[in-house]
Amino acid sequence: MSQGVEWALHTCLNLTWVDAPAPAGVLAAFYELPPAYLNKQLQALVRAGILTSVPGPRGGFQLARPPETISLLDIVTAIEGPEELLRCDQILTKGPGSHAGVDYRQSCAFAQAMRVADLAWRRELTAKTVADVRADVVRLHPSSPADTRSRIDALR
Amino acid sequence: MSQGVEWALHTCLNLTWVDAPAPAGVLAAFYELPPAYLNKQLQALVRAGILTSVPGPRGGFQLARPPETISLLDIVTAIEGPEELLRCDQILTKGPGSHAGVDYRQSCAFAQAMRVADLAWRRELTAKTVADVRADVVRLHPSSPADTRSRIDALR
DNA sequence: AGATCCTGGACATCTAGTATCCAGGAATGA
DNA sequence: TCATTCCTGGATACTAGATGTCCAGGATCT
């Protein structure tokens, strides 16, 4: 799974600590990431309705909605796309009794089993929101909110 | 996720219909797959203890154990390796308060959440065995056992 | 001995993820 | 109005991993 997901996850979390928009360069500097490339991931989050962007001075990115309404699956899907973990629908088109136009995701027993597992995975990621993770972080590292806020301000 | 998983899944299922070892070339011809490359995947299954290989004439690959004891996760892990779906433990080494040598998979709240989802996925794949899928196939396509057997014999 | 087939390494190719750069537009403040 | 800051989106290059091929060696069977 792509590295960009990890960046997007942590960046969304960082955005929960601040109120003003944060430029992509600041968010990248926080973890020493390549700014232009992180920017591309943030654009995907904007297209997905997770972030909003503000151009101009004092502009940047901010959360588009409350962290309680942003699930981890929202972020994963925004970066990785909606495809399933394992795509198992091609090989049977070459097997015996194959017919063009049939949806092999329906007739392949493996595809169905993999989809069950896929849905279990998505169910967990849907149940966990950015707000949940933020609460976990506060529990583990109580100084995190203030630390992150001041570090982002220092990078502006 | 790699295409080889799909090949391995279907090939293991095919091997449940026959008793004698089947050469890699025959198993590849069944789905019109590149023989040399499928062979590499089968070698991985052998190393994982899922298949056994027999050299020489009348040789080939066969299941190493009853299909009831082979889970879909066994096959996925043999091809893809044991890594988690999302590896989220690198970025925090660059963040504030980072220390070398610390296991960030323990301290990163996202890594923990992703692991929960990962385990849910693996739980489903562990619960489903090759024998289960074979039963599903028989239910959907009752002629499948005889069809597959005769087609493999025709390719020998 | 000869044929069949697995083993494992070396090698080539192709794709997707990673990363950079730049021209254009929008917002801010002087 | 003008300069500055910052997002947007396209073009481009690089890289790692997946995909695919080939071959020499060893094991097994007839």
Coordinates of C-alpha atoms (C1' of nucleotides) in Angstrom, one line a residue:
Chain A
M1 CA 0.0 0.0 0.0
S2 CA 1.2 3.4 -1.0
Q3 CA 3.3 5.6 1.3
G4 CA 1.1 8.5 0.6
V5 CA -1.6 7.0 2.8
E6 CA 0.6 7.3 5.9
W7 CA 1.4 10.9 5.0
A8 CA -2.2 11.7 4.5
L9 CA -3.2 10.1 7.8
H10 CA -0.7 11.9 9.9
T11 CA -1.2 15.2 8.1
C12 CA -5.0 15.1 8.7
L13 CA -4.3 14.4 12.4
N14 CA -1.9 17.4 12.5
L15 CA -4.6 19.6 11.0
T16 CA -6.9 18.8 13.9
W17 CA -4.6 20.6 16.3
V18 CA -4.6 23.9 14.5
D19 CA -7.4 26.2 13.4
A20 CA -5.8 28.4 10.6
P21 CA -5.0 26.8 7.2
A22 CA -1.5 25.4 7.0
P23 CA 0.5 25.6 3.7
A24 CA 1.7 22.3 2.1
G25 CA 5.3 23.3 2.7
V26 CA 4.8 23.6 6.4
L27 CA 2.9 20.2 6.6
A28 CA 5.7 18.6 4.6
A29 CA 8.5 20.2 6.7
F30 CA 6.8 18.7 9.8
Y31 CA 7.9 15.2 8.7
E32 CA 10.7 16.2 6.3
L33 CA 8.6 15.1 3.3
P34 CA 9.0 16.3 -0.3
P35 CA 6.7 19.3 -0.4
A36 CA 5.6 19.0 -4.1
Y37 CA 4.7 15.4 -3.7
L38 CA 2.8 15.8 -0.5
N39 CA 0.9 18.5 -2.2
K40 CA -0.3 16.0 -4.8
Q41 CA -1.7 13.8 -2.0
L42 CA -3.3 16.8 -0.4
Q43 CA -5.0 17.7 -3.6
A44 CA -6.5 14.2 -3.7
L45 CA -7.8 14.8 -0.2
V46 CA -9.4 18.0 -1.4
R47 CA -11.0 16.3 -4.3
A48 CA -12.4 13.7 -1.9
G49 CA -13.9 16.5 0.3
I50 CA -11.7 15.8 3.3
L51 CA -9.7 19.0 3.1
T52 CA -10.4 22.4 1.7
S53 CA -7.7 24.6 0.2
V54 CA -7.2 28.3 0.5
P55 CA -4.9 30.2 -2.0
G56 CA -2.9 33.2 -1.2
P57 CA -1.0 34.5 1.8
R58 CA -2.2 33.0 5.1
G59 CA -3.7 30.2 2.9
G60 CA -3.1 26.5 2.9
F61 CA -5.1 23.4 3.8
Q62 CA -7.5 22.7 6.5
L63 CA -10.0 20.0 7.4
A64 CA -13.3 20.3 5.4
R65 CA -15.4 18.8 8.2
P66 CA -15.2 17.7 11.8
P67 CA -12.7 14.9 12.5
E68 CA -15.6 12.9 14.0
T69 CA -16.9 12.5 10.4
I70 CA -13.7 11.5 8.8
S71 CA -13.0 7.8 8.9
L72 CA -9.7 6.2 8.2
L73 CA -11.3 4.5 5.2
D74 CA -12.2 8.0 3.8
I75 CA -8.5 8.9 3.7
V76 CA -7.3 5.5 2.5
T77 CA -9.8 5.6 -0.4
A78 CA -9.0 9.2 -1.3
I79 CA -5.3 8.2 -1.8
E80 CA -5.5 4.6 -3.0
G81 CA -8.8 4.6 -4.9
P82 CA -11.8 2.5 -4.4
E83 CA -10.3 -0.8 -5.7
E84 CA -10.5 -4.0 -3.6
L85 CA -7.4 -5.4 -2.0
L86 CA -7.3 -8.4 -4.3
R87 CA -8.7 -8.2 -7.8
C88 CA -9.7 -11.7 -8.7
D89 CA -11.8 -11.6 -11.8
Q90 CA -9.5 -11.8 -14.8
I91 CA -8.1 -15.3 -14.8
L92 CA -11.4 -17.1 -15.4
T93 CA -11.9 -15.3 -18.6
K94 CA -9.3 -17.7 -20.0
G95 CA -10.6 -20.8 -18.4
P96 CA -13.0 -23.4 -19.7
G97 CA -16.5 -22.3 -20.3
S98 CA -15.6 -18.7 -20.3
H99 CA -17.9 -16.1 -22.0
A100 CA -17.2 -12.5 -22.6
G101 CA -19.3 -10.0 -20.8
V102 CA -20.0 -12.2 -17.8
D103 CA -19.1 -10.6 -14.4
Y104 CA -16.6 -13.1 -13.0
R105 CA -16.6 -11.3 -9.7
Q106 CA -20.0 -12.8 -9.2
S107 CA -19.2 -16.4 -10.4
C108 CA -15.7 -16.8 -8.9
A109 CA -15.8 -18.3 -5.4
F110 CA -12.4 -16.9 -4.6
A111 CA -13.5 -13.4 -5.6
Q112 CA -16.5 -13.7 -3.2
A113 CA -14.3 -14.9 -0.3
M114 CA -11.8 -12.2 -0.9
R115 CA -14.6 -9.6 -1.0
V116 CA -15.9 -10.8 2.4
A117 CA -12.4 -10.3 3.9
D118 CA -12.2 -6.9 2.1
L119 CA -15.4 -5.8 3.6
A120 CA -14.3 -6.8 7.1
W121 CA -11.2 -4.7 6.6
R122 CA -13.2 -1.7 5.4
R123 CA -15.7 -2.1 8.3
E124 CA -12.8 -1.6 10.8
L125 CA -11.5 1.4 8.9
T126 CA -14.9 2.9 8.7
A127 CA -15.5 2.5 12.4
K128 CA -12.3 4.4 13.3
T129 CA -12.4 8.2 12.8
V130 CA -9.7 10.8 12.9
A131 CA -11.2 12.0 16.1
D132 CA -10.8 8.6 17.7
V133 CA -7.2 8.5 16.8
R134 CA -6.7 12.0 18.1
A135 CA -8.2 10.9 21.4
D136 CA -5.8 7.9 21.5
V137 CA -2.9 10.2 20.9
V138 CA -3.9 12.5 23.7
R139 CA -4.1 9.5 26.0
L140 CA -0.7 8.2 25.0
H141 CA 1.1 11.6 24.7
P142 CA -0.8 14.3 26.6
S143 CA 1.7 17.0 25.5
S144 CA 1.0 16.2 21.8
P145 CA -1.6 18.9 21.1
A146 CA 0.6 21.8 22.4
D147 CA 3.8 20.4 20.9
T148 CA 2.3 19.9 17.5
R149 CA 0.6 23.3 17.5
S150 CA 3.8 25.1 18.4
R151 CA 5.9 23.2 16.0
I152 CA 3.6 24.0 13.1
D153 CA 3.6 27.6 14.1
A154 CA 7.4 27.6 14.1
L155 CA 7.5 26.2 10.6
R156 CA 5.1 28.8 9.1
Chain B
M1 CA -2.0 -7.0 -4.6
S2 CA 0.0 -9.1 -6.9
Q3 CA -1.6 -11.1 -9.8
G4 CA 0.3 -14.2 -8.6
V5 CA -2.1 -14.6 -5.7
E6 CA -5.0 -15.1 -8.1
W7 CA -3.0 -17.7 -10.0
A8 CA -2.0 -19.5 -6.9
L9 CA -5.5 -19.6 -5.5
H10 CA -7.0 -21.1 -8.7
T11 CA -4.1 -23.5 -9.2
C12 CA -4.4 -24.9 -5.7
L13 CA -8.2 -25.4 -6.3
N14 CA -7.4 -27.2 -9.6
L15 CA -5.1 -29.5 -7.8
T16 CA -7.8 -30.6 -5.4
W17 CA -9.6 -32.3 -8.4
V18 CA -6.7 -34.5 -9.4
D19 CA -4.7 -37.0 -7.6
A20 CA -1.5 -37.3 -9.7
P21 CA 1.1 -34.5 -9.7
A22 CA 0.5 -31.9 -12.5
P23 CA 3.5 -30.3 -14.3
A24 CA 3.7 -26.5 -14.1
G25 CA 3.3 -26.3 -17.9
V26 CA -0.1 -28.1 -17.6
L27 CA -1.3 -25.8 -14.8
A28 CA -0.2 -22.8 -16.7
A29 CA -1.9 -23.9 -20.0
F30 CA -5.1 -24.3 -18.1
Y31 CA -5.5 -20.5 -17.8
E32 CA -3.0 -19.6 -20.6
L33 CA -0.5 -18.2 -18.1
P34 CA 3.2 -17.8 -18.7
P35 CA 4.6 -21.2 -17.6
A36 CA 8.0 -20.1 -16.3
Y37 CA 6.5 -17.3 -14.3
L38 CA 3.7 -19.5 -12.8
N39 CA 6.5 -21.9 -11.9
K40 CA 8.1 -19.2 -9.7
Q41 CA 4.8 -18.8 -7.8
L42 CA 4.5 -22.5 -7.4
Q43 CA 8.0 -22.7 -6.0
A44 CA 6.9 -20.2 -3.3
L45 CA 4.0 -22.4 -2.5
V46 CA 6.4 -25.3 -2.1
R47 CA 8.6 -23.3 0.2
A48 CA 5.5 -22.5 2.3
G49 CA 4.6 -26.1 2.6
I50 CA 1.4 -25.8 0.6
L51 CA 2.6 -27.9 -2.4
T52 CA 5.1 -30.6 -2.9
S53 CA 7.0 -31.0 -6.1
V54 CA 8.1 -34.2 -7.8
P55 CA 10.8 -34.1 -10.5
G56 CA 11.1 -36.4 -13.5
P57 CA 8.5 -37.9 -15.8
R58 CA 5.0 -38.1 -14.3
G59 CA 6.2 -35.5 -11.9
G60 CA 4.8 -32.0 -11.2
F61 CA 3.1 -30.3 -8.3
Q62 CA 0.5 -31.6 -5.9
L63 CA -1.1 -30.4 -2.6
A64 CA 1.1 -31.1 0.4
R65 CA -1.8 -31.5 2.8
P66 CA -5.6 -31.8 2.8
P67 CA -7.4 -28.8 1.4
E68 CA -9.3 -28.5 4.7
T69 CA -6.0 -27.4 6.3
I70 CA -5.0 -24.8 3.7
S71 CA -6.5 -21.4 4.4
L72 CA -6.7 -18.6 1.8
L73 CA -4.4 -16.6 4.1
D74 CA -1.8 -19.4 3.8
I75 CA -1.7 -18.9 0.0
V76 CA -1.8 -15.2 0.1
T77 CA 1.1 -15.1 2.6
A78 CA 3.1 -17.5 0.6
I79 CA 3.0 -15.3 -2.5
E80 CA 2.8 -11.8 -0.9
G81 CA 4.9 -12.3 2.2
P82 CA 3.9 -11.6 5.8
E83 CA 3.9 -7.8 5.6
E84 CA 0.8 -5.9 6.8
L85 CA -1.5 -4.1 4.3
L86 CA -0.3 -0.7 5.4
R87 CA 3.1 -0.2 6.8
C88 CA 2.8 2.9 9.0
D89 CA 5.9 3.1 11.2
Q90 CA 8.4 5.2 9.2
I91 CA 7.2 8.7 9.2
L92 CA 7.3 9.3 12.9
T93 CA 11.0 8.7 12.9
K94 CA 11.3 12.2 11.4
G95 CA 8.7 13.9 13.6
P96 CA 9.3 15.8 16.9
G97 CA 10.5 13.8 19.8
S98 CA 11.7 10.9 17.7
H99 CA 14.3 8.5 19.0
A100 CA 16.2 5.9 17.0
G101 CA 15.5 2.3 18.1
V102 CA 12.0 2.9 19.2
D103 CA 9.3 0.6 17.7
Y104 CA 6.9 3.1 16.2
R105 CA 4.4 0.5 15.4
Q106 CA 3.7 0.4 19.1
S107 CA 3.5 4.1 19.7
C108 CA 1.7 5.2 16.5
A109 CA -2.0 5.3 16.9
F110 CA -2.6 5.0 13.2
A111 CA -0.4 1.9 13.0
Q112 CA -2.4 0.3 15.8
A113 CA -5.7 1.1 14.1
M114 CA -4.5 -0.2 10.8
R115 CA -3.3 -3.4 12.5
V116 CA -6.8 -4.0 13.9
A117 CA -8.2 -3.7 10.4
D118 CA -5.4 -5.9 9.1
L119 CA -6.2 -8.6 11.7
A120 CA -9.9 -8.5 10.8
W121 CA -8.9 -9.1 7.1
R122 CA -6.6 -12.0 8.1
R123 CA -9.2 -13.5 10.3
E124 CA -11.6 -13.9 7.4
L125 CA -8.9 -15.3 5.2
T126 CA -7.9 -17.8 7.9
A127 CA -11.4 -19.0 8.4
K128 CA -11.9 -19.8 4.7
T129 CA -10.1 -22.9 3.4
V130 CA -9.5 -24.3 0.0
A131 CA -11.9 -27.0 0.8
D132 CA -14.6 -24.4 1.6
V133 CA -14.1 -22.8 -1.8
R134 CA -14.2 -26.2 -3.5
A135 CA -17.5 -26.9 -1.9
D136 CA -18.8 -23.5 -3.0
V137 CA -17.7 -24.2 -6.6
V138 CA -19.4 -27.6 -6.6
R139 CA -22.6 -25.9 -5.4
L140 CA -22.4 -23.3 -8.1
H141 CA -21.1 -25.4 -10.9
P142 CA -21.7 -29.1 -10.2
S143 CA -20.0 -30.2 -13.4
S144 CA -16.8 -28.5 -12.4
P145 CA -14.9 -31.5 -10.9
A146 CA -15.3 -33.7 -13.9
D147 CA -14.7 -30.8 -16.3
T148 CA -11.5 -29.7 -14.7
R149 CA -10.2 -33.2 -14.3
S150 CA -10.7 -34.0 -17.9
R151 CA -9.2 -30.7 -19.1
I152 CA -6.1 -31.2 -17.1
D153 CA -5.7 -34.7 -18.4
A154 CA -6.1 -33.4 -21.9
L155 CA -3.2 -30.9 -21.4
R156 CA -0.8 -33.5 -19.9
Chain C
dA1 C1' 21.2 -43.3 -21.7
dG2 C1' 17.5 -40.4 -22.8
dA3 C1' 13.5 -37.9 -21.7
dT4 C1' 10.8 -35.2 -18.4
dC5 C1' 10.4 -32.0 -15.0
dC6 C1' 11.7 -29.1 -10.8
dT7 C1' 15.3 -25.6 -8.9
dG8 C1' 17.4 -21.4 -8.8
dG9 C1' 19.8 -17.7 -10.6
dA10 C1' 20.5 -14.1 -14.0
dC11 C1' 18.5 -11.1 -16.9
dA12 C1' 15.1 -8.1 -19.5
dT13 C1' 10.7 -5.5 -19.5
dC14 C1' 6.8 -3.1 -17.9
dT15 C1' 4.0 -0.6 -14.6
dA16 C1' 2.9 2.1 -10.8
dG17 C1' 4.6 4.8 -7.1
dT18 C1' 7.7 8.5 -6.1
dA19 C1' 9.6 12.9 -7.0
dT20 C1' 10.5 17.4 -9.4
dC21 C1' 9.5 21.4 -12.1
dC22 C1' 6.9 25.1 -14.1
dA23 C1' 3.1 28.0 -16.0
dG24 C1' -1.3 29.7 -14.5
dG25 C1' -4.8 31.4 -11.4
dA26 C1' -6.6 33.0 -6.9
dA27 C1' -6.2 35.6 -2.6
dT28 C1' -3.9 38.9 0.4
dG29 C1' -1.8 43.1 1.8
dA30 C1' 0.7 47.3 0.8
Chain D
dT1 C1' -2.2 48.5 -9.0
dC2 C1' 1.4 45.5 -7.8
dA3 C1' 4.2 42.1 -5.5
dT4 C1' 3.9 38.2 -2.7
dT5 C1' 2.1 33.9 -1.2
dC6 C1' 0.0 29.7 -2.2
dC7 C1' -3.0 26.3 -4.6
dT8 C1' -3.8 23.8 -9.3
dG9 C1' -2.7 20.8 -12.8
dG10 C1' 0.1 19.1 -16.4
dA11 C1' 4.5 17.4 -18.1
dT12 C1' 8.5 15.0 -17.1
dA13 C1' 12.0 11.9 -15.0
dC14 C1' 13.4 8.4 -11.7
dT15 C1' 12.9 4.1 -9.2
dA16 C1' 11.4 -0.1 -7.2
dG17 C1' 8.8 -3.9 -7.6
dA18 C1' 6.0 -6.9 -10.4
dT19 C1' 6.1 -9.4 -14.5
dG20 C1' 8.2 -12.4 -17.9
dT21 C1' 12.1 -15.1 -20.2
dC22 C1' 16.0 -18.0 -20.4
dC23 C1' 19.4 -21.3 -19.1
dA24 C1' 22.4 -24.6 -16.6
dG25 C1' 22.1 -28.0 -13.1
dG26 C1' 20.0 -31.9 -10.6
dA27 C1' 16.4 -35.4 -9.7
dT28 C1' 13.4 -39.0 -11.3
dC29 C1' 11.4 -42.3 -14.4
dT30 C1' 11.5 -45.7 -18.4

